[in-house]
PDB file of C-alpha atoms in Angstrom:
ATOM      1  CA  MET A   1      -0.080  -0.009  -0.031  1.00  0.00           C
ATOM      2  CA  SER A   2       1.377   3.335  -0.915  1.00  0.00           C
ATOM      3  CA  ILE A   3       1.354   6.293   1.384  1.00  0.00           C
ATOM      4  CA  SER A   4      -0.994   9.019   0.390  1.00  0.00           C
ATOM      5  CA  GLU A   5       0.308  12.607  -0.441  1.00  0.00           C
ATOM      6  CA  ALA A   6      -1.689  14.036   2.415  1.00  0.00           C
ATOM      7  CA  GLN A   7      -0.339  11.584   4.878  1.00  0.00           C
ATOM      8  CA  TYR A   8       3.284  12.316   3.572  1.00  0.00           C
ATOM      9  CA  ILE A   9       2.873  16.068   4.081  1.00  0.00           C
ATOM     10  CA  LYS A  10       1.573  15.287   7.548  1.00  0.00           C
ATOM     11  CA  ASP A  11       4.515  13.000   8.289  1.00  0.00           C
ATOM     12  CA  GLN A  12       6.927  15.910   7.286  1.00  0.00           C
ATOM     13  CA  ILE A  13       5.107  18.227   9.724  1.00  0.00           C
ATOM     14  CA  ARG A  14       5.339  15.678  12.472  1.00  0.00           C
ATOM     15  CA  ASP A  15       9.000  14.806  11.682  1.00  0.00           C
ATOM     16  CA  ASN A  16       9.809  18.573  12.059  1.00  0.00           C
ATOM     17  CA  GLN A  17       7.380  19.215  14.893  1.00  0.00           C
ATOM     18  CA  ASP A  18       9.968  20.243  17.543  1.00  0.00           C
ATOM     19  CA  ASN A  19      11.611  22.771  15.293  1.00  0.00           C
ATOM     20  CA  LEU A  20       8.073  24.215  14.086  1.00  0.00           C
ATOM     21  CA  ASN A  21       6.938  24.386  17.720  1.00  0.00           C
ATOM     22  CA  ASN A  22       9.976  26.634  18.695  1.00  0.00           C
ATOM     23  CA  MET A  23       9.259  29.167  15.917  1.00  0.00           C
ATOM     24  CA  ASP A  24       7.210  32.217  16.060  1.00  0.00           C
ATOM     25  CA  ILE A  25       3.839  32.249  14.278  1.00  0.00           C
ATOM     26  CA  VAL A  26       4.146  33.663  10.776  1.00  0.00           C
ATOM     27  CA  GLY A  27       0.419  34.478   9.926  1.00  0.00           C
ATOM     28  CA  THR A  28      -3.036  34.298  11.283  1.00  0.00           C
ATOM     29  CA  ALA A  29      -6.385  33.553   9.605  1.00  0.00           C
ATOM     30  CA  VAL A  30     -10.058  33.376  10.678  1.00  0.00           C
ATOM     31  CA  VAL A  31     -12.499  30.893   9.234  1.00  0.00           C
ATOM     32  CA  ILE A  32     -16.185  31.379   9.464  1.00  0.00           C
ATOM     33  CA  ASN A  33     -18.111  28.099  10.169  1.00  0.00           C
ATOM     34  CA  ILE A  34     -20.476  27.657   7.250  1.00  0.00           C
ATOM     35  CA  ASN A  35     -23.027  25.026   7.658  1.00  0.00           C
ATOM     36  CA  VAL A  36     -22.937  23.359   4.300  1.00  0.00           C
ATOM     37  CA  THR A  37     -21.300  20.368   2.752  1.00  0.00           C
ATOM     38  CA  VAL A  38     -17.440  20.505   2.251  1.00  0.00           C
ATOM     39  CA  GLU A  39     -17.897  20.497  -1.639  1.00  0.00           C
ATOM     40  CA  ASN A  40     -20.361  23.555  -1.521  1.00  0.00           C
ATOM     41  CA  TRP A  41     -18.056  25.161   0.971  1.00  0.00           C
ATOM     42  CA  LYS A  42     -15.244  24.803  -1.408  1.00  0.00           C
ATOM     43  CA  GLU A  43     -17.216  26.336  -4.209  1.00  0.00           C
ATOM     44  CA  LEU A  44     -18.056  29.245  -1.887  1.00  0.00           C
ATOM     45  CA  LEU A  45     -14.390  29.664  -1.164  1.00  0.00           C
ATOM     46  CA  LYS A  46     -12.977  29.745  -4.582  1.00  0.00           C
ATOM     47  CA  PRO A  47     -13.908  33.497  -5.438  1.00  0.00           C
ATOM     48  CA  GLN A  48     -12.287  34.537  -2.109  1.00  0.00           C
ATOM     49  CA  LEU A  49      -9.166  32.544  -2.773  1.00  0.00           C
ATOM     50  CA  TYR A  50      -8.911  33.985  -6.321  1.00  0.00           C
ATOM     51  CA  LYS A  51      -9.178  37.537  -4.884  1.00  0.00           C
ATOM     52  CA  HIS A  52      -6.730  36.947  -2.051  1.00  0.00           C
ATOM     53  CA  PHE A  53      -3.977  35.575  -4.417  1.00  0.00           C
ATOM     54  CA  GLN A  54      -4.711  38.189  -6.929  1.00  0.00           C
ATOM     55  CA  THR A  55      -4.008  40.843  -4.310  1.00  0.00           C
ATOM     56  CA  LEU A  56      -0.568  39.223  -3.831  1.00  0.00           C
ATOM     57  CA  GLY A  57      -0.016  39.406  -7.713  1.00  0.00           C
ATOM     58  CA  ASN A  58      -0.643  35.624  -7.772  1.00  0.00           C
ATOM     59  CA  SER A  59       2.808  34.966  -6.439  1.00  0.00           C
ATOM     60  CA  VAL A  60       5.037  35.298  -3.484  1.00  0.00           C
ATOM     61  CA  ASN A  61       8.847  35.716  -3.497  1.00  0.00           C
ATOM     62  CA  ARG A  62      10.976  33.715  -1.039  1.00  0.00           C
ATOM     63  CA  GLN A  63      14.503  35.038  -0.575  1.00  0.00           C
ATOM     64  CA  ASN A  64      17.161  32.808  -2.121  1.00  0.00           C
ATOM     65  CA  PHE A  65      14.397  30.697  -3.724  1.00  0.00           C
ATOM     66  CA  GLY A  66      12.470  32.888  -6.094  1.00  0.00           C
ATOM     67  CA  ASP A  67       8.862  33.498  -6.909  1.00  0.00           C
ATOM     68  CA  VAL A  68       6.143  30.873  -6.304  1.00  0.00           C
ATOM     69  CA  SER A  69       3.052  31.344  -8.379  1.00  0.00           C
ATOM     70  CA  PHE A  70      -0.579  30.693  -7.371  1.00  0.00           C
ATOM     71  CA  SER A  71      -2.522  30.300 -10.478  1.00  0.00           C
ATOM     72  CA  VAL A  72      -6.337  29.772 -10.716  1.00  0.00           C
ATOM     73  CA  ASN A  73      -5.561  26.177 -11.973  1.00  0.00           C
ATOM     74  CA  ASP A  74      -3.178  25.531  -9.173  1.00  0.00           C
ATOM     75  CA  ILE A  75      -5.787  26.667  -6.624  1.00  0.00           C
ATOM     76  CA  ASN A  76      -8.561  24.645  -8.167  1.00  0.00           C
ATOM     77  CA  LYS A  77      -6.303  21.451  -8.231  1.00  0.00           C
ATOM     78  CA  SER A  78      -5.329  21.884  -4.596  1.00  0.00           C
ATOM     79  CA  LEU A  79      -8.879  22.250  -3.358  1.00  0.00           C
ATOM     80  CA  GLY A  80      -9.134  18.480  -4.050  1.00  0.00           C
ATOM     81  CA  TYR A  81      -6.809  18.085  -1.148  1.00  0.00           C
ATOM     82  CA  VAL A  82      -8.739  20.212   1.319  1.00  0.00           C
ATOM     83  CA  LYS A  83     -10.742  18.154   3.826  1.00  0.00           C
ATOM     84  CA  THR A  84     -11.386  20.491   6.773  1.00  0.00           C
ATOM     85  CA  GLU A  85     -12.300  24.122   7.350  1.00  0.00           C
ATOM     86  CA  SER A  86      -8.754  24.674   9.038  1.00  0.00           C
ATOM     87  CA  GLU A  87      -7.166  23.625   5.901  1.00  0.00           C
ATOM     88  CA  ALA A  88      -9.362  25.768   3.909  1.00  0.00           C
ATOM     89  CA  ALA A  89      -8.593  28.823   6.166  1.00  0.00           C
ATOM     90  CA  ALA A  90      -4.883  27.916   5.921  1.00  0.00           C
ATOM     91  CA  TYR A  91      -4.845  29.115   2.106  1.00  0.00           C
ATOM     92  CA  PHE A  92      -4.930  32.682   3.591  1.00  0.00           C
ATOM     93  CA  VAL A  93      -1.627  32.140   5.266  1.00  0.00           C
ATOM     94  CA  ALA A  94       0.094  29.860   2.797  1.00  0.00           C
ATOM     95  CA  HIS A  95       2.035  32.743   1.355  1.00  0.00           C
ATOM     96  CA  LYS A  96       3.471  33.653   4.626  1.00  0.00           C
ATOM     97  CA  VAL A  97       4.653  30.108   5.301  1.00  0.00           C
ATOM     98  CA  ILE A  98       6.356  30.037   1.863  1.00  0.00           C
ATOM     99  CA  LYS A  99       7.952  33.369   2.611  1.00  0.00           C
ATOM    100  CA  GLN A 100       9.060  32.922   6.290  1.00  0.00           C
ATOM    101  CA  GLY A 101       8.922  29.215   6.853  1.00  0.00           C
ATOM    102  CA  VAL A 102      11.869  26.616   6.903  1.00  0.00           C
ATOM    103  CA  GLU A 103      12.405  23.831   4.500  1.00  0.00           C
ATOM    104  CA  ILE A 104      11.007  20.721   6.100  1.00  0.00           C
ATOM    105  CA  GLY A 105      11.121  18.334   3.086  1.00  0.00           C
ATOM    106  CA  GLN A 106      12.090  17.684  -0.508  1.00  0.00           C
ATOM    107  CA  HIS A 107      11.250  15.122  -3.232  1.00  0.00           C
ATOM    108  CA  ILE A 108      13.155  14.515  -6.303  1.00  0.00           C
ATOM    109  CA  ASN A 109      11.092  13.073  -9.041  1.00  0.00           C
ATOM    110  CA  HIS A 110       7.951  13.117  -6.846  1.00  0.00           C
ATOM    111  CA  LYS A 111       5.813  10.084  -7.389  1.00  0.00           C
ATOM    112  CA  ASN A 112       7.828   9.338 -10.413  1.00  0.00           C
ATOM    113  CA  ARG A 113       6.227  12.205 -12.275  1.00  0.00           C
ATOM    114  CA  ASN A 114       9.407  14.052 -13.409  1.00  0.00           C
ATOM    115  CA  VAL A 115       8.552  16.904 -11.002  1.00  0.00           C
ATOM    116  CA  ASP A 116      10.543  18.038  -7.975  1.00  0.00           C
ATOM    117  CA  THR A 117       8.937  19.263  -4.975  1.00  0.00           C
ATOM    118  CA  ILE A 118      10.031  21.258  -1.781  1.00  0.00           C
ATOM    119  CA  THR A 119       8.073  21.698   1.374  1.00  0.00           C
ATOM    120  CA  PHE A 120       8.205  24.723   3.637  1.00  0.00           C
ATOM    121  CA  GLY A 121       6.732  24.759   7.072  1.00  0.00           C
ATOM    122  CA  ALA A 122       5.911  27.254   9.823  1.00  0.00           C
ATOM    123  CA  PRO A 123       3.497  27.705  12.631  1.00  0.00           C
ATOM    124  CA  VAL A 124       0.311  29.757  12.064  1.00  0.00           C
ATOM    125  CA  GLU A 125      -2.795  30.545  13.978  1.00  0.00           C
ATOM    126  CA  ILE A 126      -6.262  29.777  12.661  1.00  0.00           C
ATOM    127  CA  ASN A 127      -9.258  31.045  14.815  1.00  0.00           C
ATOM    128  CA  GLY A 128      -6.805  31.548  17.734  1.00  0.00           C
ATOM    129  CA  VAL A 129      -5.532  27.982  17.466  1.00  0.00           C
ATOM    130  CA  ARG A 130      -1.889  27.532  16.690  1.00  0.00           C
ATOM    131  CA  GLY A 131      -0.960  24.873  14.173  1.00  0.00           C
ATOM    132  CA  ASN A 132       1.988  23.762  12.165  1.00  0.00           C
ATOM    133  CA  MET A 133       1.527  24.243   8.444  1.00  0.00           C
ATOM    134  CA  ALA A 134       3.412  22.711   5.438  1.00  0.00           C
ATOM    135  CA  VAL A 135       3.286  24.083   1.999  1.00  0.00           C
ATOM    136  CA  VAL A 136       4.263  21.980  -1.050  1.00  0.00           C
ATOM    137  CA  ILE A 137       5.755  23.651  -3.964  1.00  0.00           C
ATOM    138  CA  LYS A 138       6.291  22.049  -7.421  1.00  0.00           C
ATOM    139  CA  ILE A 139       9.532  22.913  -9.012  1.00  0.00           C
ATOM    140  CA  ALA A 140       9.151  22.406 -12.775  1.00  0.00           C
ATOM    141  CA  GLY A 141      10.693  25.274 -14.625  1.00  0.00           C
ATOM    142  CA  LYS A 142       8.503  27.664 -12.645  1.00  0.00           C
ATOM    143  CA  ASN A 143       7.919  27.338  -8.770  1.00  0.00           C
ATOM    144  CA  ARG A 144       4.180  26.670  -8.482  1.00  0.00           C
ATOM    145  CA  TYR A 145       2.016  26.114  -5.235  1.00  0.00           C
ATOM    146  CA  LYS A 146       0.719  22.582  -4.990  1.00  0.00           C
ATOM    147  CA  THR A 147      -1.019  21.865  -1.774  1.00  0.00           C
ATOM    148  CA  HIS A 148      -0.752  22.403   2.016  1.00  0.00           C
ATOM    149  CA  LYS A 149      -1.712  20.700   5.361  1.00  0.00           C
ATOM    150  CA  ILE A 150      -1.947  21.845   8.941  1.00  0.00           C
ATOM    151  CA  LEU A 151      -1.781  19.977  12.172  1.00  0.00           C
ATOM    152  CA  THR A 152      -1.822  21.015  15.940  1.00  0.00           C
ATOM    153  CA  PRO A 153       1.562  21.428  17.552  1.00  0.00           C
ATOM    154  CA  ASP A 154       1.287  17.829  18.976  1.00  0.00           C
ATOM    155  CA  GLY A 155       0.637  16.443  15.450  1.00  0.00           C
ATOM    156  CA  ASN A 156      -3.041  15.901  15.350  1.00  0.00           C
ATOM    157  CA  MET A 157      -5.813  17.423  13.069  1.00  0.00           C
ATOM    158  CA  ILE A 158      -7.132  20.781  14.127  1.00  0.00           C
ATOM    159  CA  SER A 159     -10.763  21.162  14.795  1.00  0.00           C
ATOM    160  CA  PHE A 160     -12.866  24.051  15.911  1.00  0.00           C
TER     161      PHE A 160
END
């Protein structure tokens, strides 16, 4: 049985938990509890995400790494990985994790797809709850946002 991508990202967070727990929070976000299905919630979230990343110029620059783009297509693909409101809210601090986080993982030829990835991690705060977040970047000619995950400082899922 192969390990899922989501589990792998969570393992990267857990493997770097002590280091992340000793860092300062790099960003905060608030999520409003919407009483609809996850899929409907994602559809409601899309316009907010597009606008948020557009205000950032659809990219963020990380010193000594370069620009990381957030295209509409990248955001749409990443929504398939989002399973909780905390993960959805974490979109709004993903750029801060990229910019100020530390490298917590790297994959050469990720899943045998001829694409390399790098993962940056940092602590964030969602609805006043501290969490450790990992953001995966695809390196394929152009650095592109791929997905993210967030866990509590003790390595569990965040719930509100």
